[in-house]
Tab-separated table of C-alpha atoms in Angstrom:
chain	number	residue	atom	x	y	z
V	1	MET	CA	-0.036	-0.032	0.087
V	2	GLU	CA	1.421	3.347	-1.385
V	3	LYS	CA	1.585	5.701	1.874
V	4	LYS	CA	0.853	9.402	1.124
V	5	TYR	CA	-0.022	11.977	3.542
V	6	TYR	CA	-2.104	15.186	3.094
V	7	ASN	CA	-0.719	16.669	6.396
V	8	PRO	CA	1.978	14.254	7.611
V	9	GLU	CA	2.890	16.433	10.704
V	10	ILE	CA	-0.711	15.901	11.951
V	11	GLU	CA	-1.703	12.429	10.542
V	12	LEU	CA	1.677	10.873	11.835
V	13	LEU	CA	1.728	12.704	15.194
V	14	PRO	CA	3.029	10.309	17.932
V	15	ARG	CA	0.040	9.268	20.318
V	16	GLU	CA	1.564	11.218	23.190
V	17	GLU	CA	1.904	14.266	21.393
V	18	LEU	CA	-1.614	13.999	19.894
V	19	LYS	CA	-3.081	13.667	23.298
V	20	ASN	CA	-1.094	16.621	24.614
V	21	LEU	CA	-2.526	18.779	21.630
V	22	GLN	CA	-6.106	17.351	22.570
V	23	LEU	CA	-5.776	18.415	26.276
V	24	LYS	CA	-4.532	21.920	25.277
V	25	LYS	CA	-7.420	22.411	22.920
V	26	LEU	CA	-10.086	20.885	25.457
V	27	GLN	CA	-8.969	23.041	28.192
V	28	LYS	CA	-9.646	26.124	25.666
V	29	ILE	CA	-12.849	24.764	24.602
V	30	VAL	CA	-14.229	24.275	28.267
V	31	ARG	CA	-13.055	27.762	29.258
V	32	LYS	CA	-14.926	29.206	26.119
V	33	VAL	CA	-18.186	27.482	26.644
V	34	TYR	CA	-18.103	28.033	30.300
V	35	ASN	CA	-17.549	31.807	29.984
V	36	LYS	CA	-19.639	32.505	26.804
V	37	VAL	CA	-22.642	29.715	26.873
V	38	PRO	CA	-24.849	30.242	29.751
V	39	HIS	CA	-26.542	26.607	29.203
V	40	TYR	CA	-23.051	25.179	29.619
V	41	ARG	CA	-22.097	27.191	32.627
V	42	LYS	CA	-25.281	26.097	34.265
V	43	LYS	CA	-24.574	22.418	33.479
V	44	PHE	CA	-21.131	22.691	34.826
V	45	LYS	CA	-22.366	24.311	38.036
V	46	GLU	CA	-25.006	21.574	38.425
V	47	LEU	CA	-21.967	19.015	38.473
V	48	GLY	CA	-19.919	21.289	40.620
V	49	ILE	CA	-17.208	21.523	37.962
V	50	LYS	CA	-15.329	24.277	36.590
V	51	PRO	CA	-12.815	24.655	33.526
V	52	GLU	CA	-9.793	24.570	35.677
V	53	ASP	CA	-10.606	21.072	37.076
V	54	LEU	CA	-9.649	19.635	33.556
V	55	LYS	CA	-5.913	18.838	34.328
V	56	SER	CA	-5.640	15.610	32.448
V	57	LEU	CA	-7.692	13.894	29.501
V	58	GLU	CA	-8.806	11.325	32.235
V	59	ASP	CA	-10.701	14.462	34.031
V	60	PHE	CA	-12.866	14.989	30.823
V	61	LYS	CA	-15.124	12.362	31.734
V	62	ASN	CA	-16.552	14.318	34.727
V	63	PHE	CA	-17.784	17.059	32.495
V	64	PRO	CA	-21.530	17.146	31.180
V	65	PHE	CA	-22.765	15.448	28.040
V	66	THR	CA	-24.531	17.546	25.390
V	67	THR	CA	-27.790	15.594	24.007
V	68	LYS	CA	-29.803	16.536	21.069
V	69	ASP	CA	-32.365	17.768	23.595
V	70	ASP	CA	-29.670	20.554	24.718
V	71	LEU	CA	-29.677	21.862	21.057
V	72	PHE	CA	-33.130	23.071	21.698
V	73	VAL	CA	-32.511	25.015	24.852
V	74	ASP	CA	-32.905	28.642	24.245
V	75	TYR	CA	-33.527	27.639	20.506
V	76	PRO	CA	-32.214	28.501	18.085
V	77	PHE	CA	-29.184	30.651	19.352
V	78	GLY	CA	-28.616	29.176	22.686
V	79	LEU	CA	-25.443	27.488	22.183
V	80	LEU	CA	-23.666	30.050	20.142
V	81	ALA	CA	-20.157	31.024	21.808
V	82	GLU	CA	-19.646	34.068	19.644
V	83	PRO	CA	-22.026	36.964	18.555
V	84	LEU	CA	-24.349	35.840	15.712
V	85	GLU	CA	-22.638	38.303	13.294
V	86	LYS	CA	-19.579	36.043	13.403
V	87	ALA	CA	-21.615	33.055	11.927
V	88	VAL	CA	-21.567	32.897	8.072
V	89	ARG	CA	-23.663	29.780	7.438
V	90	LEU	CA	-26.519	27.864	8.871
V	91	HIS	CA	-27.113	24.068	8.296
V	92	THR	CA	-29.892	21.994	9.927
V	93	SER	CA	-30.400	18.408	10.969
V	94	SER	CA	-33.652	16.786	11.480
V	95	GLY	CA	-34.882	16.676	15.140
V	96	THR	CA	-37.860	15.092	17.038
V	97	THR	CA	-39.579	18.103	18.280
V	98	GLY	CA	-40.736	19.262	14.956
V	99	LYS	CA	-37.856	21.717	14.891
V	100	PRO	CA	-34.564	21.168	12.983
V	101	LYS	CA	-31.309	21.112	14.979
V	102	ALA	CA	-29.592	24.373	14.146
V	103	ILE	CA	-25.721	24.406	13.593
V	104	PHE	CA	-24.054	27.822	12.738
V	105	PHE	CA	-20.621	27.953	11.105
V	106	SER	CA	-17.986	30.744	10.979
V	107	LYS	CA	-15.856	31.091	7.879
V	108	LYS	CA	-13.153	29.534	10.001
V	109	ASP	CA	-15.295	26.654	11.027
V	110	ILE	CA	-16.323	26.075	7.128
V	111	TRP	CA	-12.609	25.931	5.993
V	112	ALA	CA	-11.524	23.894	8.985
V	113	GLN	CA	-14.113	20.933	8.098
V	114	ALA	CA	-13.106	21.405	4.296
V	115	LYS	CA	-9.482	20.771	5.178
V	116	LEU	CA	-10.508	17.471	7.025
V	117	ILE	CA	-12.328	16.528	3.881
V	118	ALA	CA	-9.307	17.250	1.680
V	119	ARG	CA	-7.197	15.310	4.125
V	120	ALA	CA	-9.577	12.312	3.734
V	121	LEU	CA	-9.922	12.294	0.051
V	122	PHE	CA	-6.316	12.461	-0.469
V	123	MET	CA	-5.859	9.575	1.916
V	124	SER	CA	-8.253	7.524	-0.301
V	125	GLY	CA	-5.973	8.352	-3.334
V	126	ALA	CA	-7.992	11.273	-4.846
V	127	THR	CA	-6.129	13.911	-6.612
V	128	SER	CA	-6.712	17.130	-8.833
V	129	GLN	CA	-6.868	14.713	-11.664
V	130	ASP	CA	-10.260	13.191	-10.297
V	131	ILE	CA	-13.700	14.136	-11.349
V	132	LEU	CA	-16.179	13.978	-8.159
V	133	GLN	CA	-19.820	13.717	-8.833
V	134	ASN	CA	-21.483	14.866	-5.729
V	135	SER	CA	-25.038	13.182	-5.250
V	136	MET	CA	-25.849	14.245	-1.733
V	137	THR	CA	-28.833	16.653	-1.039
V	138	TYR	CA	-27.541	20.404	-1.521
V	139	GLY	CA	-28.965	22.794	0.899
V	140	LEU	CA	-29.718	22.591	4.806
V	141	PHE	CA	-28.057	19.226	4.852
V	142	THR	CA	-24.339	19.255	5.602
V	143	GLY	CA	-23.327	16.470	3.468
V	144	ALA	CA	-23.152	17.843	0.133
V	145	LEU	CA	-21.650	21.411	0.659
V	146	VAL	CA	-18.885	20.293	3.069
V	147	MET	CA	-17.834	17.470	0.720
V	148	HIS	CA	-17.943	19.968	-2.157
V	149	TYR	CA	-15.762	22.470	-0.428
V	150	GLY	CA	-13.086	19.887	0.848
V	151	ALA	CA	-13.093	18.370	-2.792
V	152	GLU	CA	-12.418	21.767	-4.417
V	153	LEU	CA	-9.869	22.677	-1.821
V	154	LEU	CA	-7.908	19.383	-3.101
V	155	GLY	CA	-8.297	20.673	-6.905
V	156	ILE	CA	-10.980	18.072	-7.745
V	157	LEU	CA	-13.419	18.833	-10.488
V	158	ILE	CA	-16.635	18.929	-8.879
V	159	ILE	CA	-20.100	18.025	-10.584
V	160	PRO	CA	-22.882	19.281	-8.084
V	161	ALA	CA	-25.295	16.707	-9.230
V	162	GLY	CA	-27.522	16.371	-6.096
V	163	PRO	CA	-29.528	13.384	-5.384
V	164	GLY	CA	-32.365	11.884	-7.675
V	165	ASN	CA	-32.958	11.882	-11.428
V	166	THR	CA	-31.058	8.669	-11.761
V	167	GLU	CA	-30.921	8.741	-15.730
V	168	ARG	CA	-29.329	12.166	-15.643
V	169	GLN	CA	-26.689	10.737	-13.084
V	170	ILE	CA	-25.683	8.117	-15.282
V	171	GLU	CA	-25.576	10.518	-18.307
V	172	LEU	CA	-23.142	12.794	-16.354
V	173	MET	CA	-20.898	9.847	-15.376
V	174	LYS	CA	-20.746	8.960	-19.189
V	175	THR	CA	-20.387	12.441	-20.620
V	176	PHE	CA	-17.889	13.711	-18.130
V	177	GLY	CA	-15.860	10.497	-17.239
V	178	THR	CA	-16.625	10.779	-13.513
V	179	THR	CA	-14.039	9.273	-11.319
V	180	CYS	CA	-15.429	9.484	-7.748
V	181	ILE	CA	-19.056	9.529	-6.512
V	182	HIS	CA	-20.472	10.606	-3.187
V	183	MET	CA	-23.856	9.372	-2.120
V	184	THR	CA	-25.885	7.201	0.270
V	185	PRO	CA	-25.197	3.366	-0.008
V	186	SER	CA	-28.714	2.638	-0.858
V	187	TYR	CA	-28.678	5.050	-3.624
V	188	ALA	CA	-25.369	3.501	-4.942
V	189	LEU	CA	-26.990	0.133	-5.195
V	190	TYR	CA	-29.882	1.649	-7.109
V	191	VAL	CA	-27.656	3.437	-9.441
V	192	ALA	CA	-25.328	0.263	-9.952
V	193	THR	CA	-28.439	-1.655	-10.756
V	194	LEU	CA	-29.637	0.819	-13.354
V	195	ILE	CA	-26.090	0.879	-15.077
V	196	GLN	CA	-26.170	-2.816	-15.377
V	197	GLU	CA	-29.633	-2.954	-16.825
V	198	LYS	CA	-28.498	-0.649	-19.344
V	199	GLY	CA	-25.768	-2.710	-20.357
V	200	LEU	CA	-23.071	-0.183	-19.606
V	201	LYS	CA	-19.568	-1.580	-18.756
V	202	PRO	CA	-17.687	-0.191	-15.634
V	203	GLY	CA	-14.058	0.755	-16.854
V	204	LYS	CA	-15.267	1.340	-20.241
V	205	ASP	CA	-18.519	3.343	-20.704
V	206	ILE	CA	-18.445	4.410	-16.850
V	207	LYS	CA	-15.011	5.413	-15.581
V	208	LEU	CA	-15.622	5.308	-11.820
V	209	LYS	CA	-12.615	4.443	-9.298
V	210	ARG	CA	-13.975	5.493	-5.896
V	211	ALA	CA	-17.251	5.884	-4.288
V	212	TYR	CA	-17.499	7.773	-0.854
V	213	LEU	CA	-20.655	6.418	1.025
V	214	GLY	CA	-22.177	7.647	4.245
V	215	ALA	CA	-25.180	9.366	5.708
V	216	GLU	CA	-26.818	6.092	6.603
V	217	PRO	CA	-25.387	2.784	8.351
V	218	TYR	CA	-24.631	-0.122	5.605
V	219	SER	CA	-22.925	-3.551	5.915
V	220	GLU	CA	-19.825	-4.836	4.683
V	221	GLU	CA	-21.631	-7.188	2.214
V	222	THR	CA	-23.216	-4.160	0.758
V	223	ARG	CA	-20.017	-2.533	0.234
V	224	LYS	CA	-18.804	-5.553	-1.472
V	225	LYS	CA	-21.723	-5.867	-3.575
V	226	ILE	CA	-21.280	-2.228	-4.840
V	227	GLU	CA	-17.531	-2.678	-5.390
V	228	GLU	CA	-18.448	-5.696	-7.461
V	229	MET	CA	-21.219	-4.099	-9.607
V	230	LEU	CA	-19.493	-0.597	-10.319
V	231	LYS	CA	-15.777	-2.033	-10.316
V	232	VAL	CA	-14.870	0.817	-7.664
V	233	ASP	CA	-13.312	1.093	-4.384
V	234	VAL	CA	-15.931	2.013	-1.797
V	235	PHE	CA	-14.978	4.195	1.079
V	236	ASN	CA	-16.934	4.608	4.233
V	237	CYS	CA	-17.272	8.019	5.539
V	238	TYR	CA	-18.721	9.156	8.880
V	239	GLY	CA	-19.943	12.457	10.059
V	240	LEU	CA	-22.986	14.375	11.324
V	241	SER	CA	-24.196	17.742	11.181
V	242	GLU	CA	-23.588	18.531	14.928
V	243	MET	CA	-19.967	17.962	14.297
V	244	GLY	CA	-19.687	19.877	10.968
V	245	GLY	CA	-20.836	17.193	8.621
V	246	PRO	CA	-18.840	14.584	6.863
V	247	GLY	CA	-15.167	14.138	7.535
V	248	VAL	CA	-15.306	13.348	11.036
V	249	GLY	CA	-14.118	9.815	10.276
V	250	PHE	CA	-12.747	8.207	6.981
V	251	GLU	CA	-11.277	4.995	5.883
V	252	CYS	CA	-7.790	4.803	4.727
V	253	PRO	CA	-6.950	2.286	1.671
V	254	ALA	CA	-6.478	-0.471	4.492
V	255	LYS	CA	-10.217	-0.334	5.324
V	256	ARG	CA	-9.856	-1.625	8.665
V	257	GLY	CA	-11.901	0.857	10.405
V	258	LEU	CA	-12.425	4.665	10.143
V	259	HIS	CA	-9.843	6.952	11.332
V	260	ILE	CA	-11.164	9.855	13.535
V	261	TRP	CA	-9.298	13.054	13.063
V	262	GLU	CA	-8.149	13.379	16.652
V	263	ASP	CA	-6.864	16.961	16.138
V	264	ALA	CA	-10.178	18.089	15.439
V	265	PHE	CA	-12.544	15.908	17.530
V	266	TYR	CA	-12.058	14.263	21.056
V	267	VAL	CA	-13.684	10.903	20.786
V	268	GLU	CA	-14.983	8.742	23.595
V	269	ILE	CA	-17.237	5.373	23.683
V	270	VAL	CA	-19.389	5.010	26.637
V	271	ASN	CA	-22.156	2.650	27.893
V	272	PRO	CA	-25.155	4.205	26.578
V	273	ASP	CA	-27.367	3.240	29.698
V	274	THR	CA	-24.790	4.540	32.294
V	275	GLY	CA	-22.630	7.000	30.435
V	276	GLU	CA	-19.468	5.295	31.828
V	277	PRO	CA	-16.631	4.728	29.441
V	278	VAL	CA	-16.797	1.114	28.032
V	279	LYS	CA	-14.106	-1.424	28.779
V	280	GLU	CA	-11.431	-1.876	25.680
V	281	GLY	CA	-13.041	-3.639	22.799
V	282	GLU	CA	-16.507	-3.233	23.971
V	283	ILE	CA	-19.313	-1.547	21.728
V	284	GLY	CA	-20.772	1.445	23.175
V	285	GLU	CA	-22.221	4.871	22.115
V	286	LEU	CA	-19.857	7.212	20.384
V	287	VAL	CA	-19.267	10.515	22.053
V	288	LEU	CA	-17.796	13.560	20.188
V	289	THR	CA	-16.198	16.885	21.168
V	290	THR	CA	-15.365	19.641	18.514
V	291	LEU	CA	-11.900	20.875	19.229
V	292	ASP	CA	-11.608	23.648	16.669
V	293	ARG	CA	-15.257	24.897	16.166
V	294	THR	CA	-15.308	28.582	17.042
V	295	THR	CA	-18.957	29.568	16.546
V	296	MET	CA	-20.602	26.778	17.987
V	297	PRO	CA	-18.349	24.344	19.929
V	298	ILE	CA	-20.166	21.242	21.429
V	299	ILE	CA	-18.841	19.103	24.275
V	300	ARG	CA	-19.330	15.355	24.705
V	301	TYR	CA	-22.099	15.000	22.174
V	302	ARG	CA	-23.799	11.750	22.370
V	303	THR	CA	-24.058	10.672	18.764
V	304	ARG	CA	-26.360	7.655	19.600
V	305	ASP	CA	-24.139	5.679	17.122
V	306	LEU	CA	-22.896	2.428	18.441
V	307	THR	CA	-19.329	1.344	17.653
V	308	ARG	CA	-16.016	0.155	19.419
V	309	PHE	CA	-12.338	1.458	19.075
V	310	ILE	CA	-9.655	-0.270	17.068
V	311	TYR	CA	-6.315	-0.165	19.190
V	312	GLU	CA	-3.934	-1.913	16.801
V	313	PRO	CA	-1.655	0.239	14.659
V	314	CYS	CA	-3.056	0.743	11.189
V	315	PRO	CA	-0.916	-0.396	8.180
V	316	CYS	CA	-1.387	3.242	6.720
V	317	GLY	CA	0.830	4.546	9.407
V	318	ARG	CA	-1.752	7.101	10.574
V	319	THR	CA	-1.820	7.508	14.404
V	320	HIS	CA	-5.246	8.765	14.722
V	321	ILE	CA	-7.765	6.419	16.436
V	322	ARG	CA	-10.055	4.163	14.492
V	323	ILE	CA	-13.629	2.940	15.093
V	324	GLU	CA	-15.359	0.140	13.679
V	325	ARG	CA	-18.169	0.961	11.077
V	326	PRO	CA	-21.083	2.088	13.252
V	327	LEU	CA	-23.513	-0.816	13.865
V	328	GLY	CA	-26.436	1.615	13.611
V	329	ARG	CA	-27.915	4.352	15.761
V	330	ALA	CA	-29.427	3.292	19.207
V	331	ASP	CA	-32.459	4.900	17.897
V	332	ASP	CA	-32.602	2.672	14.802
V	333	MET	CA	-32.863	-0.569	16.920
V	334	PHE	CA	-36.236	-2.180	17.110
V	335	ILE	CA	-37.482	-5.068	19.140
V	336	VAL	CA	-39.395	-8.266	17.965
V	337	ARG	CA	-40.501	-10.875	20.340
V	338	GLY	CA	-37.806	-9.699	22.912
V	339	VAL	CA	-34.956	-9.681	20.524
V	340	ASN	CA	-32.903	-6.486	19.716
V	341	ILE	CA	-32.481	-6.073	16.056
V	342	PHE	CA	-30.761	-3.606	13.879
V	343	PRO	CA	-31.761	-3.042	10.118
V	344	GLN	CA	-27.959	-3.590	9.366
V	345	GLN	CA	-28.027	-7.107	10.728
V	346	ILE	CA	-30.818	-7.955	7.899
V	347	GLU	CA	-29.093	-6.147	5.274
V	348	SER	CA	-25.797	-8.074	5.898
V	349	VAL	CA	-27.657	-11.301	5.394
V	350	LEU	CA	-29.500	-10.215	2.220
V	351	MET	CA	-26.733	-8.594	0.399
V	352	GLY	CA	-24.695	-11.855	1.112
V	353	ILE	CA	-27.177	-14.076	-0.876
V	354	LYS	CA	-26.983	-14.734	-4.486
V	355	GLY	CA	-30.018	-13.569	-6.337
V	356	VAL	CA	-31.115	-10.823	-4.006
V	357	ALA	CA	-31.387	-7.381	-5.645
V	358	GLN	CA	-30.503	-3.941	-4.310
V	359	ASN	CA	-33.648	-3.055	-2.156
V	360	TYR	CA	-35.722	-4.485	0.749
V	361	GLN	CA	-37.966	-3.253	3.377
V	362	ILE	CA	-38.788	-4.190	7.016
V	363	ILE	CA	-42.450	-3.952	7.908
V	364	LEU	CA	-43.565	-4.627	11.522
V	365	GLU	CA	-47.133	-5.196	12.020
V	366	GLY	CA	-49.920	-6.850	14.217
V	367	TYR	CA	-48.952	-7.555	17.651
V	368	ASP	CA	-45.216	-8.421	16.924
V	369	GLU	CA	-44.921	-9.675	13.417
V	370	MET	CA	-41.990	-8.950	10.965
V	371	ILE	CA	-42.170	-9.032	7.266
V	372	VAL	CA	-39.145	-8.540	5.239
V	373	LYS	CA	-39.839	-7.516	1.538
V	374	VAL	CA	-36.874	-8.481	-0.781
V	375	GLU	CA	-36.317	-7.602	-4.239
V	376	ILE	CA	-34.651	-10.344	-6.363
V	377	ASN	CA	-33.018	-10.628	-9.649
V	378	ARG	CA	-35.575	-10.572	-12.444
V	379	ASP	CA	-34.484	-14.001	-13.843
V	380	PHE	CA	-36.040	-15.733	-10.811
V	381	PHE	CA	-39.390	-14.796	-12.246
V	382	ASP	CA	-39.283	-17.512	-14.912
V	383	GLY	CA	-42.263	-19.412	-13.975
V	384	ARG	CA	-40.240	-22.069	-11.849
V	385	ILE	CA	-42.049	-21.784	-8.548
V	386	GLU	CA	-39.637	-24.127	-6.839
V	387	ARG	CA	-36.746	-21.762	-7.604
V	388	LEU	CA	-38.590	-18.894	-5.883
V	389	LEU	CA	-39.612	-21.120	-2.786
V	390	LYS	CA	-36.074	-22.373	-2.355
V	391	LEU	CA	-34.581	-18.896	-2.348
V	392	ARG	CA	-37.440	-17.686	0.128
V	393	ASP	CA	-36.696	-20.523	2.436
V	394	GLU	CA	-32.869	-19.857	2.245
V	395	ILE	CA	-33.532	-16.166	3.029
V	396	THR	CA	-35.878	-17.028	5.898
V	397	GLU	CA	-33.320	-19.473	7.555
V	398	GLU	CA	-30.337	-17.167	7.136
V	399	LEU	CA	-32.236	-14.243	8.662
V	400	ARG	CA	-33.531	-16.856	11.632
V	401	LYS	CA	-29.657	-17.806	12.213
V	402	ALA	CA	-28.642	-14.178	12.190
V	403	ILE	CA	-31.424	-12.518	14.273
V	404	GLN	CA	-32.826	-15.387	16.243
V	405	VAL	CA	-36.301	-14.356	14.954
V	406	ARG	CA	-38.198	-16.152	11.872
V	407	PRO	CA	-39.517	-13.300	9.865
V	408	LYS	CA	-42.124	-13.764	6.956
V	409	VAL	CA	-40.252	-13.215	3.846
V	410	GLU	CA	-41.811	-11.734	0.599
V	411	LEU	CA	-39.871	-11.977	-2.696
V	412	VAL	CA	-40.918	-9.070	-5.113
V	413	GLU	CA	-39.567	-7.953	-8.699
V	414	PRO	CA	-36.870	-5.410	-8.852
V	415	GLY	CA	-38.448	-1.799	-8.880
V	416	THR	CA	-41.321	-2.806	-6.795
V	417	LEU	CA	-40.092	-1.259	-3.551
V	418	PRO	CA	-39.559	2.735	-3.541
V	419	PRO	CA	-36.080	3.514	-4.659
V	420	SER	CA	-33.673	5.240	-2.201
V	421	GLU	CA	-32.256	8.623	-3.667
V	422	GLY	CA	-31.543	10.016	-0.172
V	423	LYS	CA	-31.632	8.391	3.163
V	424	ALA	CA	-33.225	5.106	2.821
V	425	LYS	CA	-36.324	4.273	4.985
V	426	ARG	CA	-35.832	0.630	5.732
V	427	VAL	CA	-38.341	0.210	8.641
V	428	ILE	CA	-41.982	0.712	8.492
V	429	ASP	CA	-43.703	0.028	12.097
V	430	ARG	CA	-47.330	-0.477	12.050
V	431	ARG	CA	-47.598	-2.594	15.043
V	432	THR	CA	-50.566	-2.397	17.680
V	433	LEU	CA	-48.526	-2.991	20.773
């Protein structure tokens, strides 16, 4: 594996020096939020904590968490640490109260996040010779614009395609020789399927080399399927609006977890029930703190994403900690017959079975019944019922083994289920519990 670094003095910083850098930045951040954000000052006082109590990284676990509910206190400007006139951009993320979570950026904040994206894209092998088709939603969602700025910073030609209109997406790829795409994994599967149906040849008609996928959890089996269908390298990217959007975590070519850029974020993994740090190797809830954000710094933000740390050194040489691909959000988990299930567990099974197409849907109904609707390849609908029954039984049994619940499986033709052009809605809960 060829080793190239966008910012080697930071990416290769020895762990001890990286921790010292984080401590200095954390001390500055806690002083700022204590002095300039009344909400944080109140939370500090409730815990009997002051900024000067942060003498080591170990001390930081005593400071208060920030949850999505905190973002609605004194809404919408309550967490600003600088005057509103210092902000130059507003992004929002969906909330549960009917109001969107409002995240404010200064000019410095925007370019700091763009530099993280440029670092990540360079790590994946992208250069100014590439053409990136950005098929995330432009607008209030952070995904598209943050990636756009970072790619431009690296000198990449950007096609701001936005999501949807898949015929046009494919035409853009053909006409302009797109080499990189940025989209959700569910939409990438849909695009890949349409490319195959059109008889277009990856590497000849379609020049794609890399796909940057994020904004929703997906399985390793889905990655392999997209890589095989499009003949591309798929890189998993992680981010959330509250932390500035994409670029918080990114895979290097080794693809052994996502590097979290620790010069920009302090990362913890805690027990989602107790809030205490998990033991080494345990799965828990990812907690993030912004280290460089000026306008709206956020400390100890509970992301609800479940993952674990990877501690062994990475072959790429970078020293920044890695996390496993998030299992999903704690909010995404559903319970059927007393069993905790994540949609990604079902996807992992489905995408590993030959004959399954790109789309599926989980429907919960009745008192506690689960139906899994699965699109399968069109050649299975050739009049031979025994083939369909055999495939249905295989899917049912593999799901039962994986999730310990036997669902009802319905096989449908490709295109039957609603295509995903943004974030996929995989679970429909109609239960009368």
